[in-house]
mmCIF file of C-alpha atoms in Angstrom:
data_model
loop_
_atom_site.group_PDB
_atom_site.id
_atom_site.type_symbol
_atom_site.label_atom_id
_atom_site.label_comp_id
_atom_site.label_asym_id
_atom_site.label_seq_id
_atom_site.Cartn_x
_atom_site.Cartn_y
_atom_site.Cartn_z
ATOM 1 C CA UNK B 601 0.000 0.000 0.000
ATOM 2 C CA UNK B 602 1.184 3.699 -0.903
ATOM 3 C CA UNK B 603 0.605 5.542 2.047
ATOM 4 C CA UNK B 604 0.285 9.016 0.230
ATOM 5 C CA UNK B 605 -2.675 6.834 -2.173
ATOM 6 C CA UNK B 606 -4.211 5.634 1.340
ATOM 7 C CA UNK B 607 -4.208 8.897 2.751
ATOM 8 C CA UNK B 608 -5.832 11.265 -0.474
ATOM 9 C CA UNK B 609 -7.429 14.312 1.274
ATOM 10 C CA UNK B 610 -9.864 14.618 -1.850
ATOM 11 C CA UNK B 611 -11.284 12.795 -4.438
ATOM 12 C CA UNK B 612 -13.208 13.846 -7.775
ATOM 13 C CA UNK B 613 -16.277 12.373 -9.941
ATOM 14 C CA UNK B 614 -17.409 15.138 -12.270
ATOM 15 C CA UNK B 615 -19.678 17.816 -10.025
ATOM 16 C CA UNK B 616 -18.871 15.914 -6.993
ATOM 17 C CA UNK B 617 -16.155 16.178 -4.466
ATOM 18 C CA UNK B 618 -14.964 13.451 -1.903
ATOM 19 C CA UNK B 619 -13.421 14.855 1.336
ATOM 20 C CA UNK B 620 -12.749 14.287 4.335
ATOM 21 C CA UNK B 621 -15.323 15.070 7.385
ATOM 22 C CA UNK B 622 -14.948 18.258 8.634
ATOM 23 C CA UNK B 623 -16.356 19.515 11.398
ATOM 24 C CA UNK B 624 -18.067 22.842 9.574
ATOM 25 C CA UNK B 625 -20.121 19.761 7.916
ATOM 26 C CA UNK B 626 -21.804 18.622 11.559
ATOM 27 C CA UNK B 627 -25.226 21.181 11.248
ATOM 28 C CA UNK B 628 -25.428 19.774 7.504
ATOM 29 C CA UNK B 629 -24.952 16.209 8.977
ATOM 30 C CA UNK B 630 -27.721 16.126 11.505
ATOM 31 C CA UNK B 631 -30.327 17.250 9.066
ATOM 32 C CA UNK B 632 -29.092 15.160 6.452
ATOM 33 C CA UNK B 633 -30.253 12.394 9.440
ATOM 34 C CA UNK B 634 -33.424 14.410 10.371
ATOM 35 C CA UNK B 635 -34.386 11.893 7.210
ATOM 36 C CA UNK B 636 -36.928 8.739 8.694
ATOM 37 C CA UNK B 637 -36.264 6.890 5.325
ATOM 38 C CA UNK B 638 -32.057 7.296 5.747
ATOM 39 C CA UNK B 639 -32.360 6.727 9.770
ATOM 40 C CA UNK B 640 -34.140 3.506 9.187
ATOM 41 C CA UNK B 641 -31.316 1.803 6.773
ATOM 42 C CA UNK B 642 -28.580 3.111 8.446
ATOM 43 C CA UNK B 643 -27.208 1.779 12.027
ATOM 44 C CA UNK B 644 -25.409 4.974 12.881
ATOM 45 C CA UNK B 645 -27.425 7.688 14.439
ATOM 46 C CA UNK B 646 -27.066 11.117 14.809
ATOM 47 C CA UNK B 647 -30.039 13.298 15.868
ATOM 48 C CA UNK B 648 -28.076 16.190 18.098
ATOM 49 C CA UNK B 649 -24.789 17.929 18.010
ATOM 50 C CA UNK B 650 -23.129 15.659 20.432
ATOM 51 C CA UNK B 651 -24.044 12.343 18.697
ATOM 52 C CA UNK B 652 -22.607 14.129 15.442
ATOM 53 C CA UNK B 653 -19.578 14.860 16.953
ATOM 54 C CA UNK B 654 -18.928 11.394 17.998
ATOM 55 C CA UNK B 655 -20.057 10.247 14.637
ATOM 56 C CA UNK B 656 -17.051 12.503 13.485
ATOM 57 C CA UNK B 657 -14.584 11.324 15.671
ATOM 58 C CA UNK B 658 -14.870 7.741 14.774
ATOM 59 C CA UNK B 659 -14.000 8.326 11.360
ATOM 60 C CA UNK B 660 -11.351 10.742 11.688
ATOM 61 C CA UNK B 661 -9.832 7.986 13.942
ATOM 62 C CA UNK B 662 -10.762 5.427 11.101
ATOM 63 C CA UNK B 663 -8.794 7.160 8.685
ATOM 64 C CA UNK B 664 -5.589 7.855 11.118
ATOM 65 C CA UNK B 665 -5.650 4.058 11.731
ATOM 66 C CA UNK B 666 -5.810 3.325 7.897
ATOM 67 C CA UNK B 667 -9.340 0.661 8.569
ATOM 68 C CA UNK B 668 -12.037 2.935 7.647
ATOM 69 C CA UNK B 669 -11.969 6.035 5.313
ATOM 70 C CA UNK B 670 -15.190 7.953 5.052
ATOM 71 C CA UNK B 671 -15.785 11.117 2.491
ATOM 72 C CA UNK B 672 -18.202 13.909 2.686
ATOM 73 C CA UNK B 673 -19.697 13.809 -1.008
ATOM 74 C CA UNK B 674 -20.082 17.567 -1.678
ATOM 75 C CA UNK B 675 -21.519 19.459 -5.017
ATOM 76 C CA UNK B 676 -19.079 21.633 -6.454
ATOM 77 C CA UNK B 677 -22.086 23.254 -8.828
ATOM 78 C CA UNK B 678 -24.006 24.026 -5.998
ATOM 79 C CA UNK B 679 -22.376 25.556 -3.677
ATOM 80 C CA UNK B 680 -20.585 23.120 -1.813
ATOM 81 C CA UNK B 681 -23.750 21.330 -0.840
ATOM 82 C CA UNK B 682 -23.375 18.384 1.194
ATOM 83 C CA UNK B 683 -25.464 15.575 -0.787
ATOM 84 C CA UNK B 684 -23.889 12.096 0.961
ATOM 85 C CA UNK B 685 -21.069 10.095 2.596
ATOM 86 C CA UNK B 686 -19.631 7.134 1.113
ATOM 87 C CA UNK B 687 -17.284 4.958 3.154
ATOM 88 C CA UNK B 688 -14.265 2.339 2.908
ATOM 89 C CA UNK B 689 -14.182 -0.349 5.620
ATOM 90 C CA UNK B 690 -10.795 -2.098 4.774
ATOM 91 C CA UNK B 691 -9.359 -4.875 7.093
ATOM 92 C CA UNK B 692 -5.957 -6.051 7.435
ATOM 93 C CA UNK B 693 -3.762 -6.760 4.402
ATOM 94 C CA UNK B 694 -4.050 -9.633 2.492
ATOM 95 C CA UNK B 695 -7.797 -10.419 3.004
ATOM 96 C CA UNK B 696 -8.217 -9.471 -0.582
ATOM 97 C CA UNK B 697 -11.417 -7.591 0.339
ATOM 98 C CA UNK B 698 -13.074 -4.360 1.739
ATOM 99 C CA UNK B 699 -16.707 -3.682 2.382
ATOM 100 C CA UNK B 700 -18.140 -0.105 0.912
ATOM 101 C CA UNK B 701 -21.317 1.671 2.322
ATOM 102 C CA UNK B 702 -22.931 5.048 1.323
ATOM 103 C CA UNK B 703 -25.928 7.231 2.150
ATOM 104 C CA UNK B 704 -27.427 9.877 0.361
ATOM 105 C CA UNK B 705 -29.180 13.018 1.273
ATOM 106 C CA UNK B 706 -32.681 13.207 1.007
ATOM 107 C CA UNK B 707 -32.623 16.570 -1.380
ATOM 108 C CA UNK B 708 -30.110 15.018 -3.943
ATOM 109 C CA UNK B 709 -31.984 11.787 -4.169
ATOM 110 C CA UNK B 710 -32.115 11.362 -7.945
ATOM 111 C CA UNK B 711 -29.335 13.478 -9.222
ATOM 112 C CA UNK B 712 -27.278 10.575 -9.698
ATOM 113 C CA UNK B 713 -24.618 10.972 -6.793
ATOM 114 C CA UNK B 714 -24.393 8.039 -5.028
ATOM 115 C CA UNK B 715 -23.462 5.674 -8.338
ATOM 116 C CA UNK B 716 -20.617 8.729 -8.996
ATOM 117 C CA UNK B 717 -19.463 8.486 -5.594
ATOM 118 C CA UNK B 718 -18.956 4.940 -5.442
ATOM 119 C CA UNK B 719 -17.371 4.487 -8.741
ATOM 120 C CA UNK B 720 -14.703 7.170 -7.747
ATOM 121 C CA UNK B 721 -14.416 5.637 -4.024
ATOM 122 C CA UNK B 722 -14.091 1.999 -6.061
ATOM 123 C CA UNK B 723 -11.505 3.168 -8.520
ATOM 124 C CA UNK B 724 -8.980 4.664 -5.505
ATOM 125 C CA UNK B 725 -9.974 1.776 -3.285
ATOM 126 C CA UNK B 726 -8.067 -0.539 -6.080
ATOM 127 C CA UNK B 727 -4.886 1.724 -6.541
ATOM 128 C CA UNK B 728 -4.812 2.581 -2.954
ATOM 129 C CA UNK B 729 -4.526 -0.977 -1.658
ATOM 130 C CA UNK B 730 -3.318 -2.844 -5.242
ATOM 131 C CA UNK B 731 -0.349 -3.341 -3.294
ATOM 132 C CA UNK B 732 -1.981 -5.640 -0.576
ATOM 133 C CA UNK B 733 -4.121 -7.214 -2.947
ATOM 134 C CA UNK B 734 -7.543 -5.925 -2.909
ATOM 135 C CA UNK B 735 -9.575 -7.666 -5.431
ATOM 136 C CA UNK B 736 -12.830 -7.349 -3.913
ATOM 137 C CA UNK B 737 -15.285 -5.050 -2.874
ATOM 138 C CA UNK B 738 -18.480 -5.698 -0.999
ATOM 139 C CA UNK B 739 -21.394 -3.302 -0.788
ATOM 140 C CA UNK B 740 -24.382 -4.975 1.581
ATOM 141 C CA UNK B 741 -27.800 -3.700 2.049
ATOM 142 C CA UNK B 742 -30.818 -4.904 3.516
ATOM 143 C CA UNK B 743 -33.093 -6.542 1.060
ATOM 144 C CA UNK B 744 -36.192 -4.078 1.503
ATOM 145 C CA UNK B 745 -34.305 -1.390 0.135
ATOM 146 C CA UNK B 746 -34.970 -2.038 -3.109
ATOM 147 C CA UNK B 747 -33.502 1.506 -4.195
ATOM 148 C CA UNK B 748 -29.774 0.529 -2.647
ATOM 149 C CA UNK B 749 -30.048 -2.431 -5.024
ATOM 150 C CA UNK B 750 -30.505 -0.288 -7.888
ATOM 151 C CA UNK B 751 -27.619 1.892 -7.090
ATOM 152 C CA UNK B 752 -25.338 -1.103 -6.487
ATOM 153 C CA UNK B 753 -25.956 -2.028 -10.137
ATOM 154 C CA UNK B 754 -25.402 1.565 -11.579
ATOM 155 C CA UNK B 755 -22.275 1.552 -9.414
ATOM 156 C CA UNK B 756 -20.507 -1.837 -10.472
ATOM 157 C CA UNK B 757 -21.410 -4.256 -7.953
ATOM 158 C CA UNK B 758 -23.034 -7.421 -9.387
ATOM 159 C CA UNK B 759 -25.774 -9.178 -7.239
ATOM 160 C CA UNK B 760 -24.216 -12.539 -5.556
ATOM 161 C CA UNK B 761 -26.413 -13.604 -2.614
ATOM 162 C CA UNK B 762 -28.872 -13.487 -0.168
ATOM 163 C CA UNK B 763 -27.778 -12.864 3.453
ATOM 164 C CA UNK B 764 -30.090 -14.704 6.364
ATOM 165 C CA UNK B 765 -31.563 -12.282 8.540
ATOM 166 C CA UNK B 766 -29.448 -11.717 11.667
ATOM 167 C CA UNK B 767 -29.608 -9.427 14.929
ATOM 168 C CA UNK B 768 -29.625 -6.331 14.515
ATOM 169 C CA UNK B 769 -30.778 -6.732 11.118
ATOM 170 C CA UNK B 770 -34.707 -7.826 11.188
ATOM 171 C CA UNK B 771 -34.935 -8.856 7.431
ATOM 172 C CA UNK B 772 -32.787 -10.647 4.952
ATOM 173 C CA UNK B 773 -29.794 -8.627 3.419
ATOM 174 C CA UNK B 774 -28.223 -8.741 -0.265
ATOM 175 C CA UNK B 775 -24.794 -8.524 -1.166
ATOM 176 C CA UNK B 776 -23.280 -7.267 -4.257
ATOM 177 C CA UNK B 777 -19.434 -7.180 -5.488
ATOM 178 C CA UNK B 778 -17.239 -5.117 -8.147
ATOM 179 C CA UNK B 779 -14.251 -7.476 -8.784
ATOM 180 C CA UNK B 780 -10.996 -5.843 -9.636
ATOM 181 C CA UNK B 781 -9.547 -7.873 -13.224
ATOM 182 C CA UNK B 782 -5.874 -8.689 -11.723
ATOM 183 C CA UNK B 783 -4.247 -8.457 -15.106
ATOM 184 C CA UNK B 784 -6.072 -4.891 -16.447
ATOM 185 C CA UNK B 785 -6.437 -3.578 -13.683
ATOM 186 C CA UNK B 786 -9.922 -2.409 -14.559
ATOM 187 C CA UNK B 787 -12.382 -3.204 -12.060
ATOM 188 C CA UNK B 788 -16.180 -5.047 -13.395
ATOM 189 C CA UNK B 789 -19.301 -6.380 -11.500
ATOM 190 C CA UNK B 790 -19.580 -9.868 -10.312
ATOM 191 C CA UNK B 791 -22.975 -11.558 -11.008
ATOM 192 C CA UNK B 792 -24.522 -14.972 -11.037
ATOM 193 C CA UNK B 793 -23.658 -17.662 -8.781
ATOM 194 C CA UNK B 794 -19.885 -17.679 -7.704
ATOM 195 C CA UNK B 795 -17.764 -19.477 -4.622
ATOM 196 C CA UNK B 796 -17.029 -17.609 -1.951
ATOM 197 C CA UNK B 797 -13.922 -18.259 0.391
ATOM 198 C CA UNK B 798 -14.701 -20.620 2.750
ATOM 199 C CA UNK B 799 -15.662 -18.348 6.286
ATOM 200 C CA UNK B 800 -16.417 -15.397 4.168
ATOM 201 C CA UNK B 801 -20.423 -14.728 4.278
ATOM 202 C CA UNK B 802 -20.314 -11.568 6.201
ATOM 203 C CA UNK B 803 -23.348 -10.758 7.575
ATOM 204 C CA UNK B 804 -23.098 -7.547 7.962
ATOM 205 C CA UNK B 805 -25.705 -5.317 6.131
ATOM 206 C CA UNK B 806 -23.831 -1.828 5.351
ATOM 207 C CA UNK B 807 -20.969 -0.093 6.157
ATOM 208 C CA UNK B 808 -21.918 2.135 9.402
ATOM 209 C CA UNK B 809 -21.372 5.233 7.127
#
């Protein structure tokens, strides 16, 4: 792993910017989660200043520990608006895998900004970590949210499999993976039925983002 890759302050996908938290963004971030349709997919909550500022802190000490980058997804054509978060959960070298997660914000539903996001987050997630071998990448969601499942496919990620219902998770899940081609380079969706590593069904249903 490059550690100046690992560590990009910013990242770009046409309108959008990718950045780290900040705390300027915490008033944005509480009403972003003011949203009952985002609260109720997401475990994280936030719903006053002092949650948010934990919320912050647990990324920021994510991405000084090199397991968990997050990004504020801001719109450079309006304003700097915050419109979502998307997140890399990456364990220790060699697993060959990393689980992504996302939300959007309820006013830029539509606009096309989480599949953008992702597919930038997706394409530095590759070079970042090509060096310890990240092939994979995961993005889980629980199966009645049927619009997650239509972003995973705009973004890359293939469907694979159910996951079983599970605590916390009341419902079944669904897990979809973009597959990095070892000799191109290029990453592509993985679809149909495929073998898993032996140990590997996580059951997790998103990346706390």
């Amino acid at each position: 792993m490059n550690d100046d890759d690992a560590t990009t302050d910013t990242l770009s996908a046409g309108p959008l910017l990718l950045r780290p938290w900040l705390a300027a963004d915490l008033p944005a971030l509480i009403e972003a989660y003011r949203d009952p349709a985002m609260r109720a997919m997401l475990r994280s909550q936030v719903t006053n200043e002092a949650e948010a500022e934990q919320w912050l802190r647990v990324r920021q000490e994510g991405r000084e520990s090199g397991s968990y980058f997050s990004f504020a997804v801001v719109d450079r054509d309006r304003g700097g608006e915050l419109v979502g978060n998307v997140a890399l959960k990456y364990p220790a070298p060699g697993t060959g895998s990393a689980e992504v997660g996302y939300w959007t914000a309820a006013p830029a539903r539509g606009r096309g900004v989480a599949p953008l996001a992702l597919g930038a987050l997706g394409d530095w997630a590759f070079e970042a970590f090509a060096g310890d071998e990240l092939t994979r990448l995961d993005l889980m969601h629980r199966l009645d949210n049927e619009a997650s499942c239509r972003v995973a496919e705009k973004s890359g990620y293939g469907f694979v499999e159910v996951l079983p219902a599970q605590p916390p998770w009341p419902v079944d899940g669904h897990r979809h993976t973009r597959l990095r081609t070892p000799l191109t380079g290029h990453a592509r969706p993985l679809t149909g039925d495929v073998q898993l590593p032996a140990g590997d069904a996580r059951r997790t249903r998103e990346v706390r983002p």
